Amino acid sequence: VWVCVFVPCSLFYLEASLSFSLLVINVMSQVLKRLGFVDANTNVQLKGRVACEINNHELLVTELVFENILSHMHPTEIVALLSCFVFQQKHTSEPNLTDTLEKGKRLVIDLASRLAGVQMECGLQISVEEFVGELHFGLVEAVYEWARGMPFAEITNLTDVQEGIIVRCIQRLDEVCRDVRNAARLVGDPVLYEKMDQGSSLIKRDIVFAASLYTQ
């Protein structure tokens, strides 16, 4: 009896899951077309190729590259802003940001809001608040000062985030730097490519990239 009941139920949930997956795929296909990642025949365009180089927040990071939001900034500022894509803690002390970083933060949030709007218009069940809420800027100041050469002991005084989380965030940030550098190479932006190379070098130092208990 249990088998007779279980099998139809399993088939029902499988069919429902497949239908939902196909719906999501169709919606995302519309999103990619609207944003120019693929053409009307779903052929991958340059934006799509760039997105394939990104492993985190693919659409948003790709748009940042194409909007030239990062190219005009200093490497220390770029890596600081990119930390919002790898830092996951929602509640932290408020960072003290420079005018340039505040402006960059607003640009990232505005772009994320526009992307969320496009996805909603295409039928994706997501709100602007949800999409923007995935970005966490709590370590922007700490990463900025770290890239500028501040000792780690002083970095920990800038935030209430635990030391191990800061270390892991900066380590993951280096992966984002490599992704953006590869994206810059694909779009033919030597300035951004060089800045990402510099930014990666600036954060890869001392205790953060030394073998330690933080990474065990």
C-alpha atoms as a printed R data frame, in Angstrom:
    type eleno elety resid chain resno      x      y       z
1   ATOM     1    CA   VAL     A     1  0.000  0.000   0.000
2   ATOM     2    CA   TRP     A     2  2.805  2.388   0.923
3   ATOM     3    CA   VAL     A     3  4.473  1.752  -2.444
4   ATOM     4    CA   CYS     A     4  1.230  2.434  -4.310
5   ATOM     5    CA   VAL     A     5  0.840  5.745  -2.512
6   ATOM     6    CA   PHE     A     6  4.484  6.758  -2.589
7   ATOM     7    CA   VAL     A     7  5.104  6.248  -6.321
8   ATOM     8    CA   PRO     A     8  2.265  8.493  -7.600
9   ATOM     9    CA   CYS     A     9  3.222 11.150  -5.039
10  ATOM    10    CA   SER     A    10  6.857 10.966  -6.110
11  ATOM    11    CA   LEU     A    11  5.881 11.265  -9.769
12  ATOM    12    CA   PHE     A    12  3.658 14.227  -8.978
13  ATOM    13    CA   TYR     A    13  6.437 16.091  -7.162
14  ATOM    14    CA   LEU     A    14  8.937 15.169  -9.889
15  ATOM    15    CA   GLU     A    15  6.651 16.517 -12.597
16  ATOM    16    CA   ALA     A    16  5.979 19.661 -10.569
17  ATOM    17    CA   SER     A    17  9.701 20.147 -10.011
18  ATOM    18    CA   LEU     A    18 10.473 19.698 -13.706
19  ATOM    19    CA   SER     A    19  7.698 22.120 -14.688
20  ATOM    20    CA   PHE     A    20  9.028 24.691 -12.245
21  ATOM    21    CA   SER     A    21 12.592 24.196 -13.524
22  ATOM    22    CA   LEU     A    22 11.477 24.671 -17.128
23  ATOM    23    CA   LEU     A    23  9.601 27.831 -16.113
24  ATOM    24    CA   VAL     A    24 12.700 29.235 -14.391
25  ATOM    25    CA   ILE     A    25 14.861 28.359 -17.417
26  ATOM    26    CA   ASN     A    26 12.429 30.129 -19.731
27  ATOM    27    CA   VAL     A    27 12.327 33.207 -17.499
28  ATOM    28    CA   MET     A    28 16.117 33.358 -17.204
29  ATOM    29    CA   SER     A    29 16.377 32.981 -20.971
30  ATOM    30    CA   GLN     A    30 14.228 36.107 -21.320
31  ATOM    31    CA   VAL     A    31 16.399 37.921 -18.778
32  ATOM    32    CA   LEU     A    32 19.584 37.036 -20.649
33  ATOM    33    CA   LYS     A    33 18.075 38.248 -23.910
34  ATOM    34    CA   ARG     A    34 16.934 41.531 -22.374
35  ATOM    35    CA   LEU     A    35 20.388 42.168 -20.951
36  ATOM    36    CA   GLY     A    36 22.232 41.171 -24.120
37  ATOM    37    CA   PHE     A    37 23.960 38.077 -22.772
38  ATOM    38    CA   VAL     A    38 22.416 36.063 -25.617
39  ATOM    39    CA   ASP     A    39 20.725 37.135 -28.845
40  ATOM    40    CA   ALA     A    40 17.161 36.418 -29.991
41  ATOM    41    CA   ASN     A    41 18.255 32.926 -31.083
42  ATOM    42    CA   THR     A    42 19.972 32.328 -27.710
43  ATOM    43    CA   ASN     A    43 23.435 32.524 -29.243
44  ATOM    44    CA   VAL     A    44 25.927 33.555 -26.581
45  ATOM    45    CA   GLN     A    45 27.188 37.113 -26.982
46  ATOM    46    CA   LEU     A    46 30.287 38.789 -25.501
47  ATOM    47    CA   LYS     A    47 28.456 39.559 -22.264
48  ATOM    48    CA   GLY     A    48 27.557 35.898 -21.963
49  ATOM    49    CA   ARG     A    49 31.160 34.839 -22.517
50  ATOM    50    CA   VAL     A    50 32.274 37.283 -19.845
51  ATOM    51    CA   ALA     A    51 29.655 35.965 -17.414
52  ATOM    52    CA   CYS     A    52 31.096 32.479 -17.871
53  ATOM    53    CA   GLU     A    53 34.329 33.776 -16.342
54  ATOM    54    CA   ILE     A    54 32.502 34.900 -13.191
55  ATOM    55    CA   ASN     A    55 31.783 32.463 -10.365
56  ATOM    56    CA   ASN     A    56 29.770 34.718  -8.052
57  ATOM    57    CA   HIS     A    57 26.902 37.116  -8.856
58  ATOM    58    CA   GLU     A    58 27.579 36.587 -12.559
59  ATOM    59    CA   LEU     A    59 25.036 39.024 -13.987
60  ATOM    60    CA   LEU     A    60 25.843 41.883 -11.647
61  ATOM    61    CA   VAL     A    61 29.623 41.587 -11.866
62  ATOM    62    CA   THR     A    62 29.431 41.374 -15.664
63  ATOM    63    CA   GLU     A    63 27.299 44.499 -15.804
64  ATOM    64    CA   LEU     A    64 29.799 46.289 -13.540
65  ATOM    65    CA   VAL     A    65 32.523 45.517 -16.068
66  ATOM    66    CA   PHE     A    66 30.463 46.630 -19.075
67  ATOM    67    CA   GLU     A    67 29.242 49.793 -17.338
68  ATOM    68    CA   ASN     A    68 32.885 50.775 -16.679
69  ATOM    69    CA   ILE     A    69 32.053 51.401 -13.044
70  ATOM    70    CA   LEU     A    70 35.304 49.848 -11.828
71  ATOM    71    CA   SER     A    71 37.804 51.053 -14.425
72  ATOM    72    CA   HIS     A    72 37.961 54.618 -13.105
73  ATOM    73    CA   MET     A    73 38.640 53.600  -9.516
74  ATOM    74    CA   HIS     A    74 41.897 52.901  -7.687
75  ATOM    75    CA   PRO     A    75 42.746 49.196  -7.194
76  ATOM    76    CA   THR     A    76 42.322 49.545  -3.412
77  ATOM    77    CA   GLU     A    77 38.805 50.911  -3.935
78  ATOM    78    CA   ILE     A    78 37.890 48.241  -6.470
79  ATOM    79    CA   VAL     A    79 38.826 45.316  -4.217
80  ATOM    80    CA   ALA     A    80 37.069 46.990  -1.295
81  ATOM    81    CA   LEU     A    81 33.777 47.254  -3.218
82  ATOM    82    CA   LEU     A    82 34.080 43.748  -4.630
83  ATOM    83    CA   SER     A    83 34.105 42.419  -1.070
84  ATOM    84    CA   CYS     A    84 30.313 42.864  -1.050
85  ATOM    85    CA   PHE     A    85 30.082 39.789  -3.294
86  ATOM    86    CA   VAL     A    86 31.911 37.423  -0.922
87  ATOM    87    CA   PHE     A    87 31.132 38.780   2.545
88  ATOM    88    CA   GLN     A    88 27.976 37.065   3.823
89  ATOM    89    CA   GLN     A    89 27.390 38.445   7.319
90  ATOM    90    CA   LYS     A    90 24.253 40.576   7.350
91  ATOM    91    CA   HIS     A    91 24.609 42.451  10.610
92  ATOM    92    CA   THR     A    92 27.866 44.268  11.348
93  ATOM    93    CA   SER     A    93 29.063 47.590  12.669
94  ATOM    94    CA   GLU     A    94 28.643 50.385  10.120
95  ATOM    95    CA   PRO     A    95 31.844 50.877   8.068
96  ATOM    96    CA   ASN     A    96 33.306 54.370   7.712
97  ATOM    97    CA   LEU     A    97 33.622 54.849   3.961
98  ATOM    98    CA   THR     A    98 35.371 57.516   1.893
99  ATOM    99    CA   ASP     A    99 33.289 59.617  -0.492
100 ATOM   100    CA   THR     A   100 34.546 57.557  -3.438
101 ATOM   101    CA   LEU     A   101 33.600 54.272  -1.769
102 ATOM   102    CA   GLU     A   102 30.167 55.632  -0.807
103 ATOM   103    CA   LYS     A   103 29.614 56.650  -4.417
104 ATOM   104    CA   GLY     A   104 30.783 53.250  -5.637
105 ATOM   105    CA   LYS     A   105 28.475 51.513  -3.172
106 ATOM   106    CA   ARG     A   106 25.513 53.526  -4.457
107 ATOM   107    CA   LEU     A   107 26.410 52.671  -8.061
108 ATOM   108    CA   VAL     A   108 26.549 48.951  -7.244
109 ATOM   109    CA   ILE     A   109 23.208 49.100  -5.423
110 ATOM   110    CA   ASP     A   110 21.579 51.112  -8.243
111 ATOM   111    CA   LEU     A   111 22.819 48.600 -10.812
112 ATOM   112    CA   ALA     A   112 21.601 45.673  -8.703
113 ATOM   113    CA   SER     A   113 18.194 47.360  -8.416
114 ATOM   114    CA   ARG     A   114 17.974 47.756 -12.193
115 ATOM   115    CA   LEU     A   115 18.889 44.099 -12.717
116 ATOM   116    CA   ALA     A   116 16.269 43.020 -10.208
117 ATOM   117    CA   GLY     A   117 13.718 45.140 -12.064
118 ATOM   118    CA   VAL     A   118 14.520 43.434 -15.365
119 ATOM   119    CA   GLN     A   119 14.218 39.998 -13.766
120 ATOM   120    CA   MET     A   120 10.871 40.898 -12.217
121 ATOM   121    CA   GLU     A   121  9.577 42.204 -15.563
122 ATOM   122    CA   CYS     A   122 10.553 38.892 -17.158
123 ATOM   123    CA   GLY     A   123  8.565 36.972 -14.542
124 ATOM   124    CA   LEU     A   124 11.174 35.984 -11.976
125 ATOM   125    CA   GLN     A   125  9.763 35.919  -8.466
126 ATOM   126    CA   ILE     A   126 12.266 38.184  -6.747
127 ATOM   127    CA   SER     A   127 12.023 41.623  -5.208
128 ATOM   128    CA   VAL     A   128 14.510 44.458  -5.478
129 ATOM   129    CA   GLU     A   129 15.001 44.273  -1.719
130 ATOM   130    CA   GLU     A   130 15.839 40.556  -1.893
131 ATOM   131    CA   PHE     A   131 18.305 40.967  -4.739
132 ATOM   132    CA   VAL     A   132 20.072 43.983  -3.252
133 ATOM   133    CA   GLY     A   133 19.964 42.293   0.155
134 ATOM   134    CA   GLU     A   134 22.363 39.641  -1.121
135 ATOM   135    CA   LEU     A   135 25.110 42.286  -1.158
136 ATOM   136    CA   HIS     A   136 26.863 42.963   2.143
137 ATOM   137    CA   PHE     A   137 29.140 45.987   2.460
138 ATOM   138    CA   GLY     A   138 30.195 45.452   6.068
139 ATOM   139    CA   LEU     A   139 33.864 44.754   5.278
140 ATOM   140    CA   VAL     A   140 34.426 47.427   2.625
141 ATOM   141    CA   GLU     A   141 36.365 49.700   4.982
142 ATOM   142    CA   ALA     A   142 38.438 46.844   6.411
143 ATOM   143    CA   VAL     A   143 39.369 45.506   2.969
144 ATOM   144    CA   TYR     A   144 40.166 49.000   1.717
145 ATOM   145    CA   GLU     A   145 42.574 49.643   4.579
146 ATOM   146    CA   TRP     A   146 44.073 46.173   4.257
147 ATOM   147    CA   ALA     A   147 44.794 46.810   0.570
148 ATOM   148    CA   ARG     A   148 46.410 50.102   1.580
149 ATOM   149    CA   GLY     A   149 48.808 48.278   3.881
150 ATOM   150    CA   MET     A   150 47.263 48.590   7.338
151 ATOM   151    CA   PRO     A   151 48.417 45.811   9.746
152 ATOM   152    CA   PHE     A   152 45.883 43.071  10.433
153 ATOM   153    CA   ALA     A   153 45.818 43.872  14.158
154 ATOM   154    CA   GLU     A   154 44.549 47.352  13.306
155 ATOM   155    CA   ILE     A   155 42.095 46.041  10.710
156 ATOM   156    CA   THR     A   156 40.268 44.090  13.403
157 ATOM   157    CA   ASN     A   157 39.603 47.354  15.251
158 ATOM   158    CA   LEU     A   158 37.625 48.707  12.291
159 ATOM   159    CA   THR     A   159 34.842 46.116  12.506
160 ATOM   160    CA   ASP     A   160 33.090 43.755  14.887
161 ATOM   161    CA   VAL     A   161 33.454 40.886  12.391
162 ATOM   162    CA   GLN     A   162 35.460 37.934  13.705
163 ATOM   163    CA   GLU     A   163 39.087 37.649  12.560
164 ATOM   164    CA   GLY     A   164 38.606 34.286  10.863
165 ATOM   165    CA   ILE     A   165 35.694 35.610   8.806
166 ATOM   166    CA   ILE     A   166 37.776 38.606   7.696
167 ATOM   167    CA   VAL     A   167 40.587 36.293   6.587
168 ATOM   168    CA   ARG     A   168 38.300 33.960   4.653
169 ATOM   169    CA   CYS     A   169 36.524 36.889   3.008
170 ATOM   170    CA   ILE     A   170 39.793 38.377   1.742
171 ATOM   171    CA   GLN     A   171 40.934 34.971   0.506
172 ATOM   172    CA   ARG     A   172 37.709 34.532  -1.447
173 ATOM   173    CA   LEU     A   173 38.020 38.096  -2.679
174 ATOM   174    CA   ASP     A   174 41.207 37.144  -4.501
175 ATOM   175    CA   GLU     A   175 39.150 34.687  -6.561
176 ATOM   176    CA   VAL     A   176 36.758 37.487  -7.520
177 ATOM   177    CA   CYS     A   177 39.743 39.623  -8.544
178 ATOM   178    CA   ARG     A   178 40.901 36.851 -10.883
179 ATOM   179    CA   ASP     A   179 37.394 36.537 -12.333
180 ATOM   180    CA   VAL     A   180 37.140 40.275 -13.043
181 ATOM   181    CA   ARG     A   181 40.661 40.318 -14.450
182 ATOM   182    CA   ASN     A   182 39.691 37.532 -16.885
183 ATOM   183    CA   ALA     A   183 36.548 39.462 -17.781
184 ATOM   184    CA   ALA     A   184 38.638 42.563 -18.494
185 ATOM   185    CA   ARG     A   185 40.859 40.508 -20.787
186 ATOM   186    CA   LEU     A   186 37.833 39.272 -22.737
187 ATOM   187    CA   VAL     A   187 36.337 42.733 -23.253
188 ATOM   188    CA   GLY     A   188 39.705 44.246 -24.132
189 ATOM   189    CA   ASP     A   189 40.050 46.554 -21.127
190 ATOM   190    CA   PRO     A   190 43.794 46.669 -20.321
191 ATOM   191    CA   VAL     A   191 43.301 49.349 -17.651
192 ATOM   192    CA   LEU     A   192 40.883 47.247 -15.612
193 ATOM   193    CA   TYR     A   193 43.004 44.137 -16.210
194 ATOM   194    CA   GLU     A   194 46.059 45.861 -14.737
195 ATOM   195    CA   LYS     A   195 44.101 47.286 -11.818
196 ATOM   196    CA   MET     A   196 42.708 43.872 -10.925
197 ATOM   197    CA   ASP     A   197 46.206 42.427 -11.093
198 ATOM   198    CA   GLN     A   198 47.405 45.164  -8.745
199 ATOM   199    CA   GLY     A   199 44.421 44.738  -6.440
200 ATOM   200    CA   SER     A   200 45.061 41.012  -6.133
201 ATOM   201    CA   SER     A   201 48.696 41.662  -5.235
202 ATOM   202    CA   LEU     A   202 47.744 44.262  -2.626
203 ATOM   203    CA   ILE     A   203 45.487 41.934  -0.632
204 ATOM   204    CA   LYS     A   204 47.724 38.839  -0.880
205 ATOM   205    CA   ARG     A   205 50.055 39.448   2.032
206 ATOM   206    CA   ASP     A   206 50.942 38.549   5.604
207 ATOM   207    CA   ILE     A   207 48.691 36.486   7.833
208 ATOM   208    CA   VAL     A   208 45.713 36.461   5.472
209 ATOM   209    CA   PHE     A   209 47.465 34.267   2.921
210 ATOM   210    CA   ALA     A   210 49.749 32.387   5.304
211 ATOM   211    CA   ALA     A   211 48.908 28.832   6.341
212 ATOM   212    CA   SER     A   212 47.062 29.234   9.632
213 ATOM   213    CA   LEU     A   213 44.262 27.964  11.802
214 ATOM   214    CA   TYR     A   214 41.933 30.355   9.977
215 ATOM   215    CA   THR     A   215 42.015 28.223   6.838
216 ATOM   216    CA   GLN     A   216 42.055 24.806   8.438
